[in-house]
Amino acid sequence: MVSAASSWLRFVIQFGTTIALARILGPSEYGTAAVIVVFGAAAELLRESGFSTLVLQRTSIRRELIDSLHYCNVVLGLALGIGLAVAGPGLSSIFGNERYILFALLLSPVFVFASLGSIPNALLAKNFEFQKMASIELTSVFLGSGAGLIAGLSGMGAVALVIQSVAFMTCQAILTIVRCPWRPSLNVNLRVLKASTSFVWNVSFVQILNYASRNIDNVLIGMFFGPRAAGLYNQAYQLMIIPLQQINGPLQRVFLPVLSRIYREPDRYRRFVRTIIFTVSLILWPLFAVLLVYSDVLIVTLFGSAWHESSVIFGALVFAGIAQALGYINSWIFVSSGQVRLQTKWSLVTRFLIIGSFFVGIPWGPYGMAFSYACASCLVVVPGFLVVRRRAHLRVSDLLLPIIWPAVLSVVSAVIGIAMKEFVPPSNIALFILNVTVVVFLIYTLALIIPPIRRQVWVVVTHVRGR
C-alpha cells in the first residue's frame, strides 16, 4: 500500500512537470530533447537489469554473489556512459543538431549512477523496505522535476529535459546507497558469478529488446519527420505509458518476490496470478477507455492547443496500453517460474515483430506507426501467455476469466463517457474535470456494487495490505 501511494504521488509530480515543460517548450523543442533522452533512458536498464532481478528472484543469495553482481553492473555502467559521451558527434550528424553533442555529455553520467544504485535498490525491494524506497523515489522526483522546471523557466530550452533526467537519476542513486545498509566488499568470486551468467544474460537481453521496442519509434520519427513530430508522438506515448508504470511499477516490487517464493505451490500460484491479472486490468482498462473518449479534449486541456495533433496518435496508442497491461504480467510469470531462457526466445519473436511494426507504419507518418504498433502489441498477448503457462502450472482460463468483468466495465466506461460528453460538452477545464470525475465515480461505484467484482477487490486489498 505504501508503494502504491508513493507511486501515485510520484505520478502527480512527474505528470505536472511534464505538462508544465510541454507548455513552456512547445512540440519542436520538446521533441528535440525527447529523442536524446531516449538514449539516457537506457540507464534504467542497469537499475532494473538481470543483475538486480537475480537478487529479487533468489529466495536466498550469497554475499559474494551480491558483491560480484554489483561490480559487474558498475563496470557496465561506466562503459555505457563513456559510449554515450563518445557517440555525441555521431548523433549530432544523424539528427542535424549540434546540441546533441552537449546533450550526450550531460546524460552520460546517468549510467554510472544507475549502476551504483541498482543492487542496493534490489536489496531494499527484496526485504520489503517499501517505506524507504517510497521516500527515496519521492525525493528524487521532486528534486529532478524542480531542476527541470527551473531550467525550462530560465529559457534553457530542450536542455531542461536532459537536466531533469540527470538530476533524478543522480539523487535516486545517492539516496538509495545511503539508505541501504548493505555495503559492497572486495569479495568478488568469478566462479559464483559464472554460475548465474545464464540467468542474468537472458533477463538482461529481454529487457534490452523491450527497451528497443519501446523507444526506437521516437528515434525513427525524429529521423524521418523532424523534432516537432517527435514531440507530438512522444507526448502521446508518455500519456499512454504513465498509467502502466504507476500501476505495474509498485505491483512488480510487491508481487514478483512473492510469486517467486510460492512458485512450487501450484494452486496458490494460480490464484495469485489471477488476482494480479484482475487487479491490473480492473484499474487500467476502464481508465484507458475514459482517456480514449476524452483524448481530444484531454490533450488540449493539459498541454495547450499547440499539441492538439497528439490526440489522434494517442487514440491509437491506447490499444497498445491495454495489451501491455497484460504483457507486463507475462514477464513476471516468466521470471518467477524460472523460464528466463524461454522468455528470451519468445522476446526475440515478439520484440522484432513490434520493432518491425514501426517500419511498416512509416509511410503513413506518426499516426501510422502508432496504429501499427498497437496492432502488433495486441497480437502477441495471448500467444505469450500460452507459451509461459505450462511450466507455470497455469491454464488458459487463468488469463481469460479475470479479464471478463474489467472488459465489461471498460465498455460501460466508454458508453458513459460518450454520453457525458454529448450532454455536458467539456467546453472548458471545469466541465472537463466534471465529466471525467463523474465517469470515474460511476464506474468504480458500479464495480463495488457487482458482487463478483466486490469479492475479488476484497481479495486484492487483503493481498496488498499483507505486503
Coordinates of C-alpha atoms in Angstrom, one line a residue:
M1 CA 0.0 0.0 0.0
V2 CA 2.9 2.4 0.8
S3 CA 4.5 1.6 -2.5
A4 CA 1.3 2.2 -4.4
A5 CA 0.6 5.5 -2.6
S6 CA 4.1 6.8 -3.2
S7 CA 3.9 5.8 -6.8
W8 CA 0.7 7.8 -7.4
L9 CA 2.2 10.8 -5.6
R10 CA 5.3 10.5 -7.8
F11 CA 3.0 10.3 -10.8
V12 CA 1.3 13.6 -9.8
I13 CA 4.7 15.4 -9.5
Q14 CA 6.1 13.9 -12.7
F15 CA 2.9 14.4 -14.7
G16 CA 2.6 18.0 -13.5
T17 CA 6.2 18.7 -14.5
T18 CA 5.6 17.1 -17.9
I19 CA 2.6 19.3 -18.5
A20 CA 4.5 22.5 -17.5
L21 CA 7.6 21.7 -19.6
A22 CA 5.4 20.8 -22.6
R23 CA 3.7 24.2 -22.4
I24 CA 7.0 26.0 -21.8
L25 CA 9.0 24.3 -24.6
G26 CA 6.4 23.5 -27.3
P27 CA 6.4 20.5 -29.6
S28 CA 9.5 21.2 -31.6
E29 CA 11.9 21.9 -28.6
Y30 CA 10.3 19.2 -26.5
G31 CA 10.8 16.7 -29.4
T32 CA 14.4 17.7 -29.8
A33 CA 15.1 16.7 -26.2
A34 CA 12.8 13.7 -26.3
V35 CA 15.0 12.0 -28.9
I36 CA 18.2 12.2 -26.9
V37 CA 16.5 11.4 -23.6
V38 CA 15.6 8.0 -25.2
F39 CA 19.3 7.2 -25.1
G40 CA 19.6 8.3 -21.5
A41 CA 16.6 6.2 -20.5
A42 CA 18.7 3.2 -21.3
A43 CA 20.3 3.8 -17.9
E44 CA 17.1 2.4 -16.3
L45 CA 18.1 -0.9 -17.9
L46 CA 21.0 -1.0 -15.5
R47 CA 18.9 -0.2 -12.5
E48 CA 16.3 -2.9 -13.3
S49 CA 18.9 -5.3 -15.0
G50 CA 19.3 -9.0 -14.9
F51 CA 21.8 -8.4 -12.0
S52 CA 19.1 -6.8 -9.8
T53 CA 16.4 -9.2 -11.0
L54 CA 18.6 -12.1 -9.9
V55 CA 18.7 -10.7 -6.4
L56 CA 14.9 -10.4 -6.3
Q57 CA 14.3 -13.8 -7.8
R58 CA 16.5 -15.8 -5.4
T59 CA 15.0 -16.8 -2.1
S60 CA 18.5 -16.9 -0.6
I61 CA 21.6 -15.4 -2.1
R62 CA 25.3 -15.5 -1.0
R63 CA 27.0 -12.3 -0.1
E64 CA 29.9 -12.8 -2.5
L65 CA 27.4 -13.2 -5.4
I66 CA 25.8 -9.9 -4.5
D67 CA 29.2 -8.1 -4.4
S68 CA 30.2 -9.7 -7.8
L69 CA 26.9 -8.6 -9.4
H70 CA 27.4 -5.1 -8.1
Y71 CA 30.8 -4.6 -9.5
C72 CA 29.9 -6.1 -12.9
N73 CA 27.0 -3.7 -13.1
V74 CA 29.2 -0.7 -12.2
V75 CA 31.8 -1.6 -14.9
L76 CA 29.0 -1.9 -17.5
G77 CA 27.5 1.4 -16.4
L78 CA 30.9 3.1 -16.8
A79 CA 31.4 1.6 -20.3
L80 CA 27.9 2.7 -21.4
G81 CA 28.4 6.2 -20.0
I82 CA 31.7 6.6 -22.0
G83 CA 30.0 5.2 -25.0
L84 CA 27.2 7.8 -25.0
A85 CA 29.6 10.6 -24.5
V86 CA 31.7 9.5 -27.5
A87 CA 28.5 9.0 -29.6
G88 CA 27.6 12.7 -29.3
P89 CA 29.1 13.8 -32.6
G90 CA 27.5 10.9 -34.4
L91 CA 24.1 11.7 -33.0
S92 CA 24.6 15.3 -33.9
S93 CA 25.3 14.3 -37.5
I94 CA 22.3 11.9 -37.8
F95 CA 19.7 14.4 -36.4
G96 CA 21.3 17.5 -37.8
N97 CA 21.6 19.3 -34.5
E98 CA 24.9 20.3 -32.9
R99 CA 23.3 20.4 -29.4
Y100 CA 23.2 16.6 -29.3
I101 CA 27.0 16.7 -28.5
L102 CA 26.2 18.7 -25.3
F103 CA 23.2 16.6 -24.5
A104 CA 25.2 13.3 -24.8
L105 CA 27.9 14.6 -22.5
L106 CA 25.3 15.8 -19.9
L107 CA 23.5 12.4 -20.0
S108 CA 26.5 10.1 -19.8
P109 CA 26.9 10.1 -16.0
V110 CA 23.4 8.7 -15.5
F111 CA 24.6 5.3 -16.5
V112 CA 27.2 5.3 -13.7
F113 CA 24.7 6.5 -11.1
A114 CA 22.1 4.0 -12.2
S115 CA 24.6 1.1 -11.9
L116 CA 25.7 2.2 -8.5
G117 CA 22.2 2.2 -7.1
S118 CA 20.9 -1.0 -8.8
I119 CA 21.9 -3.7 -6.3
P120 CA 21.1 -1.6 -3.2
N121 CA 17.7 -0.8 -4.7
A122 CA 17.1 -4.6 -5.3
L123 CA 18.1 -5.4 -1.8
L124 CA 15.6 -2.9 -0.4
A125 CA 12.8 -4.4 -2.5
K126 CA 13.8 -7.9 -1.6
N127 CA 13.5 -7.0 2.1
F128 CA 10.2 -5.2 1.5
E129 CA 11.7 -1.9 2.6
F130 CA 8.9 0.0 0.8
Q131 CA 8.8 3.0 3.1
K132 CA 12.5 3.7 2.4
M133 CA 12.0 3.2 -1.3
A134 CA 9.0 5.5 -1.3
S135 CA 10.8 8.3 0.4
I136 CA 13.8 7.9 -2.0
E137 CA 11.6 8.0 -5.1
L138 CA 9.6 11.0 -4.0
T139 CA 12.6 13.0 -3.0
S140 CA 14.3 12.2 -6.3
V141 CA 11.3 13.0 -8.4
F142 CA 10.8 16.3 -6.5
L143 CA 14.4 17.4 -6.9
G144 CA 14.6 16.2 -10.5
S145 CA 11.4 17.9 -11.5
G146 CA 12.4 21.0 -9.7
A147 CA 15.7 21.1 -11.6
G148 CA 13.9 20.6 -14.9
L149 CA 11.3 23.3 -14.3
I150 CA 14.0 25.9 -13.2
A151 CA 16.0 25.1 -16.3
G152 CA 12.8 25.5 -18.5
L153 CA 11.7 28.7 -16.9
S154 CA 15.2 30.1 -17.3
G155 CA 14.9 29.8 -21.1
M156 CA 17.4 26.9 -21.5
G157 CA 15.0 25.1 -23.9
A158 CA 15.4 21.4 -24.6
V159 CA 18.3 21.0 -22.2
A160 CA 15.7 21.3 -19.4
L161 CA 14.6 17.7 -20.0
V162 CA 18.1 16.5 -20.0
I163 CA 18.8 18.2 -16.7
Q164 CA 15.7 16.7 -15.2
S165 CA 16.8 13.2 -16.2
V166 CA 20.3 13.6 -14.8
A167 CA 19.1 15.2 -11.5
F168 CA 16.5 12.5 -10.9
M169 CA 18.9 9.5 -11.5
T170 CA 21.7 11.1 -9.5
C171 CA 19.5 11.8 -6.5
Q172 CA 17.9 8.4 -6.6
A173 CA 21.3 6.6 -6.7
I174 CA 22.8 8.6 -3.9
L175 CA 19.8 8.3 -1.6
T176 CA 19.5 4.5 -2.3
I177 CA 23.1 3.9 -1.4
V178 CA 22.8 5.9 1.8
R179 CA 19.5 4.3 2.9
C180 CA 20.6 0.7 2.1
P181 CA 22.6 -0.9 5.0
W182 CA 24.5 -3.2 2.6
R183 CA 28.0 -2.1 1.6
P184 CA 30.0 -3.9 -1.2
S185 CA 33.2 -5.5 -0.2
L186 CA 36.0 -6.6 -2.5
N187 CA 34.9 -10.3 -2.1
V188 CA 34.4 -10.9 -5.9
N189 CA 34.1 -14.5 -6.9
L190 CA 34.0 -15.0 -10.7
R191 CA 33.2 -18.7 -10.3
V192 CA 30.0 -17.9 -8.4
L193 CA 29.2 -15.2 -10.9
K194 CA 29.7 -17.5 -13.8
A195 CA 27.1 -19.9 -12.5
S196 CA 24.5 -17.1 -12.7
T197 CA 25.6 -15.8 -16.1
S198 CA 22.8 -17.5 -18.0
F199 CA 20.0 -16.0 -15.8
V200 CA 21.5 -12.5 -15.9
W201 CA 22.1 -12.6 -19.7
N202 CA 18.6 -13.9 -20.5
V203 CA 16.8 -11.4 -18.3
S204 CA 19.0 -8.5 -19.5
F205 CA 18.6 -9.4 -23.1
V206 CA 14.8 -9.4 -22.8
Q207 CA 15.0 -6.0 -21.2
I208 CA 17.2 -4.7 -23.9
L209 CA 14.7 -5.9 -26.5
N210 CA 11.8 -4.4 -24.6
Y211 CA 13.7 -1.1 -24.3
A212 CA 14.4 -1.1 -28.1
S213 CA 10.8 -1.8 -29.0
R214 CA 9.5 1.0 -26.7
N215 CA 11.9 3.7 -27.8
I216 CA 13.0 3.1 -31.4
D217 CA 9.8 4.7 -32.6
N218 CA 10.8 8.1 -31.1
V219 CA 14.2 7.9 -32.8
L220 CA 12.7 6.9 -36.2
I221 CA 10.1 9.7 -36.0
G222 CA 12.9 12.2 -35.2
M223 CA 14.9 11.0 -38.1
F224 CA 12.1 10.8 -40.7
F225 CA 9.6 13.5 -39.7
G226 CA 11.6 16.0 -37.6
P227 CA 11.6 17.2 -33.9
R228 CA 8.0 18.6 -34.0
A229 CA 6.6 15.2 -35.0
A230 CA 8.8 13.5 -32.4
G231 CA 7.5 15.8 -29.7
L232 CA 3.8 15.2 -30.6
Y233 CA 4.4 11.4 -30.7
N234 CA 6.4 11.3 -27.5
Q235 CA 3.8 13.3 -25.6
A236 CA 1.0 10.9 -26.7
Y237 CA 3.2 7.9 -25.8
Q238 CA 4.0 9.3 -22.4
L239 CA 0.3 9.8 -21.7
M240 CA -0.2 6.1 -22.6
I241 CA 2.7 4.7 -20.7
I242 CA 2.5 6.7 -17.5
P243 CA -0.6 4.8 -16.1
L244 CA 1.1 1.5 -16.9
Q245 CA 4.2 2.5 -15.0
Q246 CA 2.2 3.8 -12.0
I247 CA 0.3 0.6 -11.6
N248 CA 2.8 -2.1 -12.7
G249 CA 5.8 -0.5 -11.0
P250 CA 4.7 -0.9 -7.4
L251 CA 2.9 -4.2 -8.1
Q252 CA 6.1 -5.7 -9.6
R253 CA 8.1 -4.8 -6.5
V254 CA 5.4 -6.4 -4.2
F255 CA 4.4 -9.4 -6.3
L256 CA 7.5 -10.6 -8.1
P257 CA 9.3 -11.7 -4.9
V258 CA 6.1 -13.3 -3.7
L259 CA 5.4 -15.2 -6.9
S260 CA 9.0 -16.5 -6.9
R261 CA 8.5 -17.8 -3.3
I262 CA 5.2 -19.6 -4.0
Y263 CA 6.0 -21.0 -7.4
R264 CA 6.2 -24.5 -6.0
E265 CA 2.7 -24.3 -4.7
P266 CA 0.7 -24.6 -7.9
D267 CA -2.8 -23.8 -6.6
R268 CA -1.7 -20.8 -4.6
Y269 CA 0.5 -19.6 -7.5
R270 CA -2.5 -19.8 -9.9
R271 CA -4.8 -17.9 -7.6
F272 CA -2.2 -15.2 -7.1
V273 CA -1.6 -14.8 -10.9
R274 CA -5.4 -14.5 -11.4
T275 CA -5.5 -11.8 -8.7
I276 CA -2.8 -9.8 -10.4
I277 CA -4.4 -10.0 -13.8
F278 CA -7.7 -8.9 -12.4
T279 CA -6.2 -6.0 -10.4
V280 CA -4.2 -4.6 -13.3
S281 CA -7.0 -4.9 -15.9
L282 CA -9.7 -3.6 -13.5
I283 CA -7.7 -0.4 -12.8
L284 CA -6.2 0.2 -16.2
W285 CA -8.7 -0.8 -18.8
P286 CA -11.6 1.4 -17.7
L287 CA -9.1 4.2 -17.3
F288 CA -7.8 3.8 -20.8
A289 CA -11.4 3.7 -22.1
V290 CA -12.2 7.1 -20.5
L291 CA -8.9 8.5 -21.8
L292 CA -9.8 7.4 -25.3
V293 CA -13.2 9.1 -25.3
Y294 CA -11.7 12.3 -24.0
S295 CA -8.4 12.2 -25.8
D296 CA -9.0 15.3 -27.9
V297 CA -10.2 17.4 -25.0
L298 CA -7.5 15.9 -22.7
I299 CA -4.5 16.8 -24.9
V300 CA -5.6 20.4 -25.5
T301 CA -6.6 21.0 -21.9
L302 CA -3.4 19.7 -20.4
F303 CA -0.7 20.7 -22.9
G304 CA -2.3 23.5 -24.9
S305 CA -3.7 24.0 -28.4
A306 CA -0.2 23.6 -30.0
W307 CA -0.4 19.9 -29.1
H308 CA -3.8 19.0 -30.5
E309 CA -2.4 16.7 -33.1
S310 CA -1.2 14.4 -30.4
S311 CA -4.8 13.3 -29.6
V312 CA -5.1 11.2 -32.8
I313 CA -1.8 9.5 -32.1
F314 CA -2.9 8.9 -28.5
G315 CA -6.2 7.3 -29.6
A316 CA -4.2 4.6 -31.5
L317 CA -1.7 4.1 -28.7
V318 CA -4.5 3.4 -26.1
F319 CA -5.0 -0.1 -27.5
A320 CA -1.2 -0.8 -27.2
G321 CA -1.6 0.2 -23.5
I322 CA -4.5 -2.1 -23.0
A323 CA -2.4 -5.0 -24.4
Q324 CA 0.8 -4.1 -22.5
A325 CA -1.1 -4.1 -19.2
L326 CA -1.2 -7.9 -19.5
G327 CA 2.2 -8.1 -21.2
Y328 CA 3.9 -6.9 -18.0
I329 CA 2.3 -9.8 -16.1
N330 CA 3.5 -12.3 -18.6
S331 CA 7.1 -11.1 -17.9
W332 CA 6.6 -11.6 -14.2
I333 CA 5.4 -15.2 -14.8
F334 CA 8.4 -16.0 -16.9
V335 CA 10.9 -14.7 -14.3
S336 CA 9.1 -16.1 -11.2
S337 CA 8.8 -19.6 -12.8
G338 CA 12.4 -19.7 -13.8
Q339 CA 11.7 -19.6 -17.6
V340 CA 14.1 -16.9 -18.5
R341 CA 15.6 -18.8 -21.5
L342 CA 12.2 -19.4 -22.9
Q343 CA 11.4 -15.7 -22.3
T344 CA 14.5 -14.7 -24.3
K345 CA 13.4 -16.9 -27.2
W346 CA 9.8 -15.5 -27.1
S347 CA 11.1 -11.9 -26.8
L348 CA 13.2 -12.4 -29.9
V349 CA 10.0 -13.1 -31.8
T350 CA 7.7 -10.5 -30.3
R351 CA 10.1 -7.6 -29.9
F352 CA 11.3 -7.9 -33.5
L353 CA 7.6 -8.0 -34.5
I354 CA 7.0 -4.8 -32.6
I355 CA 10.1 -3.1 -34.0
G356 CA 9.1 -4.2 -37.5
S357 CA 5.6 -2.7 -37.0
F358 CA 7.2 0.8 -36.7
F359 CA 8.9 0.4 -40.1
V360 CA 5.6 -0.8 -41.6
G361 CA 3.8 2.3 -40.4
I362 CA 6.4 4.9 -41.6
P363 CA 4.7 5.6 -45.0
W364 CA 1.6 6.8 -43.0
G365 CA 3.5 9.0 -40.7
P366 CA 3.5 9.1 -36.8
Y367 CA -0.2 8.0 -36.7
G368 CA 0.5 5.0 -39.0
M369 CA 3.4 4.0 -36.7
A370 CA 1.2 4.3 -33.6
F371 CA -1.6 2.2 -35.2
S372 CA 0.8 -0.5 -36.5
Y373 CA 2.4 -0.7 -33.0
A374 CA -1.0 -1.1 -31.3
C375 CA -2.0 -3.9 -33.7
A376 CA 1.3 -5.8 -33.0
S377 CA 1.0 -5.3 -29.3
C378 CA -2.5 -6.8 -29.2
L379 CA -1.4 -9.8 -31.4
V380 CA 1.3 -11.0 -29.0
V381 CA -0.6 -11.0 -25.7
V382 CA -2.5 -14.4 -25.8
P383 CA 0.3 -16.3 -27.6
G384 CA 2.7 -15.1 -24.9
F385 CA 0.5 -16.5 -22.1
L386 CA 0.2 -19.8 -24.0
V387 CA 4.0 -20.0 -24.2
V388 CA 4.6 -19.4 -20.5
R389 CA 1.6 -21.2 -18.9
R390 CA 2.6 -24.9 -18.9
R391 CA 5.7 -24.8 -16.7
A392 CA 4.0 -22.1 -14.5
H393 CA 1.0 -24.5 -13.8
L394 CA -1.4 -22.1 -15.4
R395 CA -4.5 -22.6 -17.6
V396 CA -6.0 -20.5 -20.3
S397 CA -8.9 -19.8 -18.0
D398 CA -6.4 -18.1 -15.6
L399 CA -6.0 -15.4 -18.2
L400 CA -9.5 -15.2 -19.7
L401 CA -11.7 -15.4 -16.6
P402 CA -10.1 -12.5 -14.6
I403 CA -10.5 -10.1 -17.5
I404 CA -14.2 -10.6 -18.2
W405 CA -15.5 -8.0 -15.7
P406 CA -12.8 -5.5 -16.4
A407 CA -13.6 -5.7 -20.1
V408 CA -17.3 -5.2 -19.4
L409 CA -16.6 -2.2 -17.2
S410 CA -14.3 -0.7 -19.9
V411 CA -17.1 -0.8 -22.5
V412 CA -19.5 0.7 -19.9
S413 CA -16.9 3.4 -19.2
A414 CA -16.7 4.3 -22.9
V415 CA -20.5 4.5 -23.2
I416 CA -20.9 6.6 -20.1
G417 CA -18.1 8.9 -21.3
I418 CA -19.6 9.4 -24.7
A419 CA -23.0 10.1 -23.1
M420 CA -21.5 12.7 -20.7
K421 CA -19.5 14.3 -23.5
E422 CA -22.7 14.6 -25.6
F423 CA -25.0 16.0 -22.9
V424 CA -22.4 18.1 -20.9
P425 CA -19.9 19.2 -23.5
P426 CA -16.5 19.8 -21.8
S427 CA -16.1 23.3 -23.3
N428 CA -13.8 24.4 -20.5
I429 CA -11.5 22.9 -17.9
A430 CA -14.1 22.9 -15.2
L431 CA -16.6 20.9 -17.3
F432 CA -13.8 18.6 -18.4
I433 CA -12.9 17.8 -14.8
L434 CA -16.6 17.3 -14.0
N435 CA -17.1 14.9 -16.9
V436 CA -14.1 12.7 -16.0
T437 CA -14.9 12.8 -12.3
V438 CA -18.5 11.7 -12.8
V439 CA -17.5 8.9 -15.3
V440 CA -14.8 7.5 -13.0
F441 CA -17.0 7.7 -9.9
L442 CA -19.9 5.9 -11.6
I443 CA -17.6 3.2 -13.0
Y444 CA -15.9 2.3 -9.8
T445 CA -19.1 2.6 -7.8
L446 CA -20.6 0.2 -10.2
A447 CA -17.6 -2.1 -9.7
L448 CA -18.1 -2.2 -6.0
I449 CA -21.9 -2.9 -6.4
I450 CA -21.4 -6.0 -8.5
P451 CA -20.9 -9.0 -6.1
P452 CA -18.2 -10.9 -8.1
I453 CA -16.1 -7.8 -8.5
R454 CA -16.6 -6.7 -4.9
R455 CA -15.4 -10.1 -3.7
Q456 CA -12.3 -10.0 -5.9
V457 CA -11.5 -6.5 -4.9
W458 CA -11.5 -7.5 -1.2
V459 CA -9.0 -10.3 -2.1
V460 CA -6.8 -7.8 -3.8
V461 CA -6.9 -5.4 -0.8
T462 CA -6.1 -8.2 1.6
H463 CA -3.0 -9.2 -0.5
V464 CA -1.8 -5.6 -0.8
R465 CA -2.2 -4.9 2.9
G466 CA -0.4 -8.1 3.7
R467 CA 2.6 -7.0 1.7

